[in-house]
Short mmCIF file of C-alpha atoms in Angstrom, two decimals:
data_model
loop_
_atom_site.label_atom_id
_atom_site.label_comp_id
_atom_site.label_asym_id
_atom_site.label_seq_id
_atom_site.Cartn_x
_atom_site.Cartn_y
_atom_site.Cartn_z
CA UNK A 1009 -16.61 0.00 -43.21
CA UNK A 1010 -12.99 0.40 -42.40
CA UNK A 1011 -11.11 -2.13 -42.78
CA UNK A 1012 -7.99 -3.09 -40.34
CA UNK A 1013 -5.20 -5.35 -41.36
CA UNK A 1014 -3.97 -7.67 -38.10
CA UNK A 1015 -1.00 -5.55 -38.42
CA UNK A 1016 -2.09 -2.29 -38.13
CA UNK A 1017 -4.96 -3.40 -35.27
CA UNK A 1018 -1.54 -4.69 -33.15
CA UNK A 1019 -0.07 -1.13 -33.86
CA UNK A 1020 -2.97 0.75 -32.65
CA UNK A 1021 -3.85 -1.05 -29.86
CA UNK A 1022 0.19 -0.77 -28.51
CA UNK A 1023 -0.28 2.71 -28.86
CA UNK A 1024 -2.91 2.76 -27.26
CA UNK A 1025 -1.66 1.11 -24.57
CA UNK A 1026 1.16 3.97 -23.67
CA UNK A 1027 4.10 1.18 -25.72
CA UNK A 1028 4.99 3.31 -28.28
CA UNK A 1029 6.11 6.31 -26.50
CA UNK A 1030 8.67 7.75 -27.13
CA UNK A 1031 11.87 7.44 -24.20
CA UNK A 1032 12.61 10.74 -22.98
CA UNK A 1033 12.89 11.26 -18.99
CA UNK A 1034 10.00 10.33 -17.03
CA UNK A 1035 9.65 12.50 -14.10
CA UNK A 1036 6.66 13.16 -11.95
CA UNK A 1037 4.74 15.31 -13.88
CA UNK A 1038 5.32 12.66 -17.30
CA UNK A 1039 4.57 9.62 -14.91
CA UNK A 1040 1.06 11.18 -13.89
CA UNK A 1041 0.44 12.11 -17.94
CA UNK A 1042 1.59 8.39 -18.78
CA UNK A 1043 -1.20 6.95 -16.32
CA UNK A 1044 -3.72 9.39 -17.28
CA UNK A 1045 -3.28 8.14 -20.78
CA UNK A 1046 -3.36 4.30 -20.60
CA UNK A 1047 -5.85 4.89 -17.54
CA UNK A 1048 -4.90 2.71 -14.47
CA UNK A 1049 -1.86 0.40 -13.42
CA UNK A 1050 -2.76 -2.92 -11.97
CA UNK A 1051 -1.48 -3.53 -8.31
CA UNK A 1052 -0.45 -6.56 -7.08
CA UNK A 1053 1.81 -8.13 -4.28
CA UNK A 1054 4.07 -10.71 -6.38
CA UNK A 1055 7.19 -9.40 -6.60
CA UNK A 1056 8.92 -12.76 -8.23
CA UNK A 1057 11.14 -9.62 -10.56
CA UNK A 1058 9.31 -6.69 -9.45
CA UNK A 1059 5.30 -5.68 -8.61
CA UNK A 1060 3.46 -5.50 -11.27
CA UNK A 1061 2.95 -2.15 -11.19
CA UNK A 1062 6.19 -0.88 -11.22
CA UNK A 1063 7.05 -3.34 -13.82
CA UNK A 1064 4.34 -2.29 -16.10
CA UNK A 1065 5.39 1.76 -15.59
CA UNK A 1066 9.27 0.44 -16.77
CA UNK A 1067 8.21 -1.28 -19.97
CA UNK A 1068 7.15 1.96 -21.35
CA UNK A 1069 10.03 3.87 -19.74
CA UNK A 1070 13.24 2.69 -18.42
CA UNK A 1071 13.07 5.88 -16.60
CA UNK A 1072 10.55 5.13 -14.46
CA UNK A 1073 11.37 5.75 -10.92
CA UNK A 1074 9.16 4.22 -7.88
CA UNK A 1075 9.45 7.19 -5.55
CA UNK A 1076 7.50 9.12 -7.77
CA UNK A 1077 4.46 6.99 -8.57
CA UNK A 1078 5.09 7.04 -4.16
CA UNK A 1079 5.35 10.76 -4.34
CA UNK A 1080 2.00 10.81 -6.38
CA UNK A 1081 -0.13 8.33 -4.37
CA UNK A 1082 0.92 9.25 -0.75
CA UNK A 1083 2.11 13.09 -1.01
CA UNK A 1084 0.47 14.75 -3.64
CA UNK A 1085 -3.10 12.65 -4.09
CA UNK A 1086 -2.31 12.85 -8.08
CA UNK A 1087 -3.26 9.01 -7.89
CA UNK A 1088 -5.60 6.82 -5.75
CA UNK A 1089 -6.10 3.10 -5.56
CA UNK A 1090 -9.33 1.46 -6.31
CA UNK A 1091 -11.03 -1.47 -8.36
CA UNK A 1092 -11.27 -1.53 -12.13
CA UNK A 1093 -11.25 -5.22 -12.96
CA UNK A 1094 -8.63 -5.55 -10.40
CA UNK A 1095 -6.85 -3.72 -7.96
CA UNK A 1096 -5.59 -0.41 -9.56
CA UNK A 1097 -4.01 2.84 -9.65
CA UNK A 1098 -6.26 5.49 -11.32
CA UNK A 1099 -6.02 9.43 -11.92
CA UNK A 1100 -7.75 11.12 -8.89
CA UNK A 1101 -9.01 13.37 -11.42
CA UNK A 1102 -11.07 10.59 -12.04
CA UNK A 1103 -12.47 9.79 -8.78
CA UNK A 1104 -15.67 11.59 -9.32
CA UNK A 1105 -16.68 8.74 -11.68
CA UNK A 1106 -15.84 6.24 -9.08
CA UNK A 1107 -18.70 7.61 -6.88
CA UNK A 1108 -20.77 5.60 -9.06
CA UNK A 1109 -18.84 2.58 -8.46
CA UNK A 1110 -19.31 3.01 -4.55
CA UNK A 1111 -22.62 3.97 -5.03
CA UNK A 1112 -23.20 0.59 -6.98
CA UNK A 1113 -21.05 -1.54 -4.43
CA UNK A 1114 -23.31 -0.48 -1.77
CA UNK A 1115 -26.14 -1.67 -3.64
CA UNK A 1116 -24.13 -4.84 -4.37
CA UNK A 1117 -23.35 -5.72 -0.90
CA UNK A 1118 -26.99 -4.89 0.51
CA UNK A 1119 -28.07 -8.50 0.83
CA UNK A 1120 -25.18 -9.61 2.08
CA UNK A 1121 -25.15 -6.39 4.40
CA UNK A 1122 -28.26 -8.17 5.90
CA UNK A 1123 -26.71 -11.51 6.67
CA UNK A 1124 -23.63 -9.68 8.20
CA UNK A 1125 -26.17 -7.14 10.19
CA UNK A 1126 -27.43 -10.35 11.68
CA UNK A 1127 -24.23 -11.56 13.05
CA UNK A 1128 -23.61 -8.11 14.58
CA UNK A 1129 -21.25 -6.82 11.76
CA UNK A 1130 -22.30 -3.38 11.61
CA UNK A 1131 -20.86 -3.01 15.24
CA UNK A 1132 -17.32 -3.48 13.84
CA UNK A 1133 -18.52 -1.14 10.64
CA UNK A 1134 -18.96 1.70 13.22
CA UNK A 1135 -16.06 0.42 15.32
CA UNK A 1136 -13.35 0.95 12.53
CA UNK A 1137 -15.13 4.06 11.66
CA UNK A 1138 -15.35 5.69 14.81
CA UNK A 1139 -11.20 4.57 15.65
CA UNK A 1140 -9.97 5.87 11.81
CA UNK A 1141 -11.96 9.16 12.54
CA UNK A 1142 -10.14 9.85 15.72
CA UNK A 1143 -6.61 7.98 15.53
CA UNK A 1144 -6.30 8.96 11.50
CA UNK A 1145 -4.86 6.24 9.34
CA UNK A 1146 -4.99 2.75 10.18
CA UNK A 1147 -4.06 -0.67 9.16
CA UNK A 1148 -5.85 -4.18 9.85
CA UNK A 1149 -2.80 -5.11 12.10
CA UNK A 1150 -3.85 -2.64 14.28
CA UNK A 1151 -7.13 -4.58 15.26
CA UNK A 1152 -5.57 -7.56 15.82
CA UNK A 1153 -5.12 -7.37 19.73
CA UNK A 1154 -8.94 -7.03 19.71
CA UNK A 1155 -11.20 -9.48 21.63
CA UNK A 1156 -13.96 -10.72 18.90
CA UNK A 1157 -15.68 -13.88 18.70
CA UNK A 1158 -13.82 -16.57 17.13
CA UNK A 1159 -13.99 -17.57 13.32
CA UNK A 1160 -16.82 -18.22 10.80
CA UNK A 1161 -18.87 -16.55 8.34
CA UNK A 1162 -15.60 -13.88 7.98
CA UNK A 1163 -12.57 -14.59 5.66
CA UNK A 1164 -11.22 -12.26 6.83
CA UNK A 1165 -11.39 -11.05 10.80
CA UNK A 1166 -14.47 -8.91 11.00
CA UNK A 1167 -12.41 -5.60 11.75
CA UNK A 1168 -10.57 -6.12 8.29
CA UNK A 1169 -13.80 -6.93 6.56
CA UNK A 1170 -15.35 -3.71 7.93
CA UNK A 1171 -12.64 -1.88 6.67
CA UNK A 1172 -12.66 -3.61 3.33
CA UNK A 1173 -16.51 -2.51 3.30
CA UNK A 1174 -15.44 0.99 3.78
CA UNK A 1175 -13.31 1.29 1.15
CA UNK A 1176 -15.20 -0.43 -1.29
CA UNK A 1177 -17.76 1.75 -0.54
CA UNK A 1178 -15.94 4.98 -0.89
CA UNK A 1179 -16.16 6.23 2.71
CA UNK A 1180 -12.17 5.10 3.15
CA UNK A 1181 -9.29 5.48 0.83
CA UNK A 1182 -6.15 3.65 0.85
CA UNK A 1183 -3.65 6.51 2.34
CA UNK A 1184 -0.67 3.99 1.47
CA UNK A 1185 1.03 0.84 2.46
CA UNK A 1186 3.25 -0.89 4.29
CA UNK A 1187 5.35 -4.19 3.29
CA UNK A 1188 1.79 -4.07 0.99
CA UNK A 1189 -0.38 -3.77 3.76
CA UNK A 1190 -3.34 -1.31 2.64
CA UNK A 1191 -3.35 2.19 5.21
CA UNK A 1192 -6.71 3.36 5.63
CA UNK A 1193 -7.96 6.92 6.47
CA UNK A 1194 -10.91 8.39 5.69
CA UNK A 1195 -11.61 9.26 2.00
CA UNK A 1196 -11.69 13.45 2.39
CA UNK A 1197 -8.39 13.38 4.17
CA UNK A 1198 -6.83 11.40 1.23
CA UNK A 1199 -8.24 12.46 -1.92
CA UNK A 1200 -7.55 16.30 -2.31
CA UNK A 1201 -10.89 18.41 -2.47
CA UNK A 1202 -10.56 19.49 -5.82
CA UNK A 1203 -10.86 15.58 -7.05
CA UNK A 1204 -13.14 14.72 -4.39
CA UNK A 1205 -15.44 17.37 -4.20
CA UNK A 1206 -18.33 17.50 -7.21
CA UNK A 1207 -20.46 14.65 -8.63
CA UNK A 1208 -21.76 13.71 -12.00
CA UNK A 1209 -24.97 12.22 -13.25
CA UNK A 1210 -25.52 8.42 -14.31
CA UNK A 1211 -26.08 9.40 -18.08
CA UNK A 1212 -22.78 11.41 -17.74
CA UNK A 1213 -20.81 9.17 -15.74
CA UNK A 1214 -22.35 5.94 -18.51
CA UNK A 1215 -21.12 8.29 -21.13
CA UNK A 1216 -17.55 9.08 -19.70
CA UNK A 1217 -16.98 5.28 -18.83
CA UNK A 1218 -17.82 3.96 -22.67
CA UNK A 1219 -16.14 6.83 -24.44
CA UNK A 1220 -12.97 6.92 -22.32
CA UNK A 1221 -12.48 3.00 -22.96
CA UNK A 1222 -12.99 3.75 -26.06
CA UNK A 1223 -10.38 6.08 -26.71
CA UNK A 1224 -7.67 3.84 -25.13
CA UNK A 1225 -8.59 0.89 -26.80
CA UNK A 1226 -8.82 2.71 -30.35
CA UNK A 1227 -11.50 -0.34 -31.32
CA UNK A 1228 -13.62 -2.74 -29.42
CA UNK A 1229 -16.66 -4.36 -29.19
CA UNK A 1230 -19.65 -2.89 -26.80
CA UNK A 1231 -18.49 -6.00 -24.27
CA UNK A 1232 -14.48 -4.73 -24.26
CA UNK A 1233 -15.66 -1.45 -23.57
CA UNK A 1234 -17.44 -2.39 -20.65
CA UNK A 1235 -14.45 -4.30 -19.98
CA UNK A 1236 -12.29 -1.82 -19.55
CA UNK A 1237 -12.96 0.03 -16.52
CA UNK A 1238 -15.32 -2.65 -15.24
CA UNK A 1239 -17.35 0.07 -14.13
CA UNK A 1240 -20.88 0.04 -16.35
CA UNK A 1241 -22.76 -3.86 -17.54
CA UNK A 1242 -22.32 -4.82 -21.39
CA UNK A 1243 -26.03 -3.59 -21.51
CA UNK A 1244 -25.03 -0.15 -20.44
CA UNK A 1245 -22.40 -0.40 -23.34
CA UNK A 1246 -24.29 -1.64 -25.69
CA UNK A 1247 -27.08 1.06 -25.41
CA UNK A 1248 -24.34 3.34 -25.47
CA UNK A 1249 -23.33 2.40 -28.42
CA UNK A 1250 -26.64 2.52 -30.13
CA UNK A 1251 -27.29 5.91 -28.65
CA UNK A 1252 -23.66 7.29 -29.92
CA UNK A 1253 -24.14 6.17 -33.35
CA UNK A 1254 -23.13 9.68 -34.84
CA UNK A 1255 -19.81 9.53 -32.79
CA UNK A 1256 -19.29 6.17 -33.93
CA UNK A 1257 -18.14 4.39 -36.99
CA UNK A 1258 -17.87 0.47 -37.48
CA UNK A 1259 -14.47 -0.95 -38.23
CA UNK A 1260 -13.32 -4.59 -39.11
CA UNK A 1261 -10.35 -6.25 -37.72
CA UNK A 1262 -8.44 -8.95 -39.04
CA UNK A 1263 -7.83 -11.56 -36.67
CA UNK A 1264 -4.03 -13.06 -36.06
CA UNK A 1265 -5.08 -16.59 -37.33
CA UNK A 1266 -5.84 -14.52 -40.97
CA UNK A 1267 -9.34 -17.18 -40.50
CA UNK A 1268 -11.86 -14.09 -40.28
CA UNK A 1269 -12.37 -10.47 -39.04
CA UNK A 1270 -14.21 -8.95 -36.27
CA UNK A 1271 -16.65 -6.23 -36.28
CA UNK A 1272 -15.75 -3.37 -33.75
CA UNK A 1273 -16.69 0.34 -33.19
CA UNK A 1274 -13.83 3.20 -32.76
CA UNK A 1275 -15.02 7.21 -33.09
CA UNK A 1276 -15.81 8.70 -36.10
CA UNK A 1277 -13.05 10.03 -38.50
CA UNK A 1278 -10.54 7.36 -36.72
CA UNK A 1279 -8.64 6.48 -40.01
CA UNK A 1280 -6.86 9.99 -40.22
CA UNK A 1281 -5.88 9.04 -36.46
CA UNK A 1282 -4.53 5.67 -36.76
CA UNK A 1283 -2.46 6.35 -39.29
CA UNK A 1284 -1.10 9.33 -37.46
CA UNK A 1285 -0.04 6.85 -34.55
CA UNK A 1286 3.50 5.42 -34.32
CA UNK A 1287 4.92 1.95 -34.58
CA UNK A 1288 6.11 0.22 -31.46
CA UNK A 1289 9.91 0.67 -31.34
CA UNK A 1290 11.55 -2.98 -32.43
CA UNK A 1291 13.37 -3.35 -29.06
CA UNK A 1292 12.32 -6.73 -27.07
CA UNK A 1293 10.44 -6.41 -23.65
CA UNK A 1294 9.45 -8.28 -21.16
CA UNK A 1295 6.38 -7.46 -19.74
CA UNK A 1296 4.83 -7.93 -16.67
CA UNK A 1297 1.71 -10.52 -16.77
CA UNK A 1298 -0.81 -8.36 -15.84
CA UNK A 1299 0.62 -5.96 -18.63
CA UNK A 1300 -2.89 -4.00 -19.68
CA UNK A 1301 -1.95 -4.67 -23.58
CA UNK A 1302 -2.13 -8.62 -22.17
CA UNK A 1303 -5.35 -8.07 -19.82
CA UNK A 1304 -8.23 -8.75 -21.96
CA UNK A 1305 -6.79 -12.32 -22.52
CA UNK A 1306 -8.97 -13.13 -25.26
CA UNK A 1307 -8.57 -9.50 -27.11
CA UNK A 1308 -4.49 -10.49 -26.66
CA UNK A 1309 -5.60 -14.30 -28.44
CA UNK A 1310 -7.56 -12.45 -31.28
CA UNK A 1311 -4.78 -9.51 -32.32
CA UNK A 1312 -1.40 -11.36 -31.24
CA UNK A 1313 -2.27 -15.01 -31.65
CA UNK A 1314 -0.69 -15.54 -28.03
CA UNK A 1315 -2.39 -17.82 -25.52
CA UNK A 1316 -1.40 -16.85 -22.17
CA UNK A 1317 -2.47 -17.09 -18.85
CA UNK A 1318 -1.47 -16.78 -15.07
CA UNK A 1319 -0.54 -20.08 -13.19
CA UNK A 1320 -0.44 -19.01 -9.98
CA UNK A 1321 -3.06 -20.44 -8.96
CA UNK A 1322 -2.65 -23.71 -10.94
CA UNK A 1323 -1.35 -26.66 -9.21
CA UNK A 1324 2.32 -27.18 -9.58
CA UNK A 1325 1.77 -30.04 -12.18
CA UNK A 1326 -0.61 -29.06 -13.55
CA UNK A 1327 1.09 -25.85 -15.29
CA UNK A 1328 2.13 -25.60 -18.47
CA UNK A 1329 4.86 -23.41 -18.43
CA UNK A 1330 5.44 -21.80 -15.00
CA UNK A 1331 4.39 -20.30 -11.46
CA UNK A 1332 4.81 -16.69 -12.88
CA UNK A 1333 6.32 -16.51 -16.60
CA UNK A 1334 6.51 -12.96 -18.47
CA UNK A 1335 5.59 -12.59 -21.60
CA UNK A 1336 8.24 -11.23 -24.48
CA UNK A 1337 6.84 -8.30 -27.06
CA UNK A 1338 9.58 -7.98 -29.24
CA UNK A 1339 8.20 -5.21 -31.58
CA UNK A 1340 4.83 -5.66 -32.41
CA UNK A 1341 4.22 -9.29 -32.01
CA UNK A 1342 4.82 -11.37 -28.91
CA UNK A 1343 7.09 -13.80 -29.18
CA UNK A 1344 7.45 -15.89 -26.42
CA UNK A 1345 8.04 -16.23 -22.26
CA UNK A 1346 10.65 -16.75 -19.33
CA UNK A 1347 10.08 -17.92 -16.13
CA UNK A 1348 12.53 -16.26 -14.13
CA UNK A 1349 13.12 -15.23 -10.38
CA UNK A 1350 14.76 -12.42 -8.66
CA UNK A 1351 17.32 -13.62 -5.94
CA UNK A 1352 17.80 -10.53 -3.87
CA UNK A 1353 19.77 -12.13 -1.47
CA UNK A 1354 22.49 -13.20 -4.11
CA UNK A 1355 22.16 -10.37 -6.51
CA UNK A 1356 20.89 -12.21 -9.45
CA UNK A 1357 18.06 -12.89 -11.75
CA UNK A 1358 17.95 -16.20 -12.16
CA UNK A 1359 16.80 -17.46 -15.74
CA UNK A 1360 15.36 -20.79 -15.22
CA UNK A 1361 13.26 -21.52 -19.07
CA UNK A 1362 12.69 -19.45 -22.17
CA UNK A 1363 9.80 -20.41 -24.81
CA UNK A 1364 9.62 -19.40 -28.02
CA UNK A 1365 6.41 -19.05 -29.91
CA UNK A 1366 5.96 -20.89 -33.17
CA UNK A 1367 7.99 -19.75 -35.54
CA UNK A 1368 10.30 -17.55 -33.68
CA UNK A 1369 13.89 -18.34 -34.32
CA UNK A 1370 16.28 -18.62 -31.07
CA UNK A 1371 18.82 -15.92 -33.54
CA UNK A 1372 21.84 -14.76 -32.20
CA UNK A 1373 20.13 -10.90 -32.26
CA UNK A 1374 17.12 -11.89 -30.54
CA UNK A 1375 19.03 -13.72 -27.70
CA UNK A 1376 21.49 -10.53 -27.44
CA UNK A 1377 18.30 -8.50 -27.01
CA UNK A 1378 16.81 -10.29 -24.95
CA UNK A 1379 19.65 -10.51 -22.80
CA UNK A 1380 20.22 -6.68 -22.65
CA UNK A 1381 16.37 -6.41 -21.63
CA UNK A 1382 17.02 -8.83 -18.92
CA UNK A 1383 20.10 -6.53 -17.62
CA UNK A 1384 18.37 -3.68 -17.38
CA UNK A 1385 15.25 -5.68 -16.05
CA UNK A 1386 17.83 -6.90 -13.13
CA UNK A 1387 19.21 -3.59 -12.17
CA UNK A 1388 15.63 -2.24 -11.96
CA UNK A 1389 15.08 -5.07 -9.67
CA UNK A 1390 17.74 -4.21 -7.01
CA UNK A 1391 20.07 -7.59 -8.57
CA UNK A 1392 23.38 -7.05 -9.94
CA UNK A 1393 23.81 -9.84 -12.73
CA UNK A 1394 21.59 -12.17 -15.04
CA UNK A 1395 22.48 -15.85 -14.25
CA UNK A 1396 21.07 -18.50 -16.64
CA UNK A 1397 20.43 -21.84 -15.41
CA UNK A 1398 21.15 -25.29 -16.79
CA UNK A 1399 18.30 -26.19 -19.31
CA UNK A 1400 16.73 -22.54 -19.54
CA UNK A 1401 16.24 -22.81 -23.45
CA UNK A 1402 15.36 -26.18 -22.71
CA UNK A 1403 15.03 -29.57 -25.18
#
């Protein structure tokens, strides 16, 4: 069995994860091959700095410019938005796959489909259909005037839900947003015909979901693979696994903590290949929180020894560190987090507190990097200066 020192599983797994590339220009056509090869970006509507998703594009290339990951989505149809484990954007050249996911959502939904039948949901279902298919693209906001039937068994109003059903189920695609709000149209008139059209069977799609995790996680277990994509059960790993045993080779990883190892799969013949990938260049980053190296929270625990998680939705005193704190990857190790805030309105990115992680020495270098990172953090963020407040390296 091969056998993978913690430091070499971190180095693997970063460049995996699209972090050790190296810094040329990203234009469109790099963007699209960056995406392709770390798979999707995770969306989401926080913008304390800058949304995740264009902060997760700039950590692996200062380059990164937002029209064209806008030029890709909404003009070209390079790119689509759908689920993996959250909210993403994927390759369209991947949306045959996702048929299978829709396919599977309807199934999902098909007993509470019944409940919602019963309240007259499906009326809405058709409603949103039949006004997409003749206005074109749409928006929730534009069902709002509606008469309906006041509150209850909806979260959301029923016109929004409808549409949510739609494009969970695959018959609408988001066309693009506004101020974040999702545009709908219908799926054809989004995704370009030579992505949408063709299909693929379950063995194939099974096969493409495990081995394509795989690949961009270098190792894992039969439950991170199925992680990955979200899109097929740990039992469909595992039996993919067992069925791909000639592909497959077992591998052991040291743990950070040094107190065991953990038994993983990667492809056969992987040794020649992770030694042919780079180290992570020793500049400090700040990364976004919903970073992909960072999203398997226990994988990031087990390789980096770094406990993190997302306080959003903590109560206020009930959070360790912060609302919304970044985490710091200096090199290969992580070693530490900010809570800061962009103040467009005064031009500044406000440093409120910095932790270091055990161990990690508050240097004169480190803080020099770490302010440089901030600086060019800020001016990707629209602000002109870094200001750090009283206490931010705290006791």
């Amino acid at each position: 069995m091969l056998q993978l020192s913690n430091a070499d599983a971190r180095r693997i797994f970063i460049a995996r994860q699209g972090l050790s590339r190296p810094r040329g220009k990203l234009g469109k056509a790099e963007l699209l091959a960056l995406i392709h090869e770390i798979g999707f970006v995770q969306v989401d509507s926080i913008a304390t700095v800058e949304r995740a998703h264009h902060h997760i594009l700039f950590a692996r290339n200062p380059s990164y410019r937002h029209e064209h990951l806008a030029a890709l989505l909404e003009k070209d149809g390079e790119l689509f938005e759908h689920w993996t484990h959250d909210a993403s954007i994927i390759p369209s050249a991947f949306f045959i796959y996702w048929k299978h996911r829709f396919a599977r959502a309807r199934d999902s939904l098909a007993e509470r489909w019944r409940s919602w039948h019963e309240n007259g949901f499906e009326t809405y279902v058709d409603h949103v259909m039949e006004r997409v298919k003749r206005e074109g693209p749409l928006m929730a906001r534009d069902f709002e005037a509606e008469k309906r039937p006041p509150g209850g068994w909806w979260n959301w109003h029923p016109e929004k839900t409808a549409l949510e059903y739609h494009w969970r189920t695959g018959t609408f695609a988001i066309a693009g947003r506004e101020g974040f709000q999702k545009v709908y149209d219908l799926t054809e008139r989004v995704i370009p015909a030579r992505h949408f059209e063709g299909e693929v069977s379950v063995d194939a799609f099974v096969d493409w979901a495990c081995s394509s995790a795989l690949e961009r996680l270098g190792f894992a277990t039969h439950g991170e693979i199925a992680a990955f994509w979200d899109l097929v059960s740990p039992d469909e790993a595992r039996r993919w696994v067992a069925a791909n045993a000639s592909r497959l080779e077992p591998v052991s990883i040291a743990l950070a903590d040094g107190s065991r190892t953990r038994a993983s799969h990667a492809f056969r013949g992987c040794a020649e290949a992770f030694a042919a990938l780079p180290p992570p260049p020793a500049r400090l980053r700040v990364l976004s929180p919903f970073d992909p190296l960072l999203r398997d929270r226990n994988r990031a625990e087990r390789l980096f020894g770094f406990t993190y998680r997302i306080e959003v939705f903590v109560p206020a005193p009930k959070r360790v560190y912060g609302y919304y704190v970044f985490p710091i990857l200096e090199g290969d190790r992580m070693v530490g987090r900010i809570d800061m805030k962009a103040d467009r309105k005064a031009g500044v990115l406000d440093v409120r507190r910095l932790w270091l992680e055990p161990g990690v020495r508050a240097s004169t270098g480190r803080l020099a990097a770490l302010d440089a990172e901030l600086g060019r953090l800020a001016r990707f963020a629209g602000v002109e200066r870094v200001a750090y407040l009283d206490g931010w390296r705290g006791a």
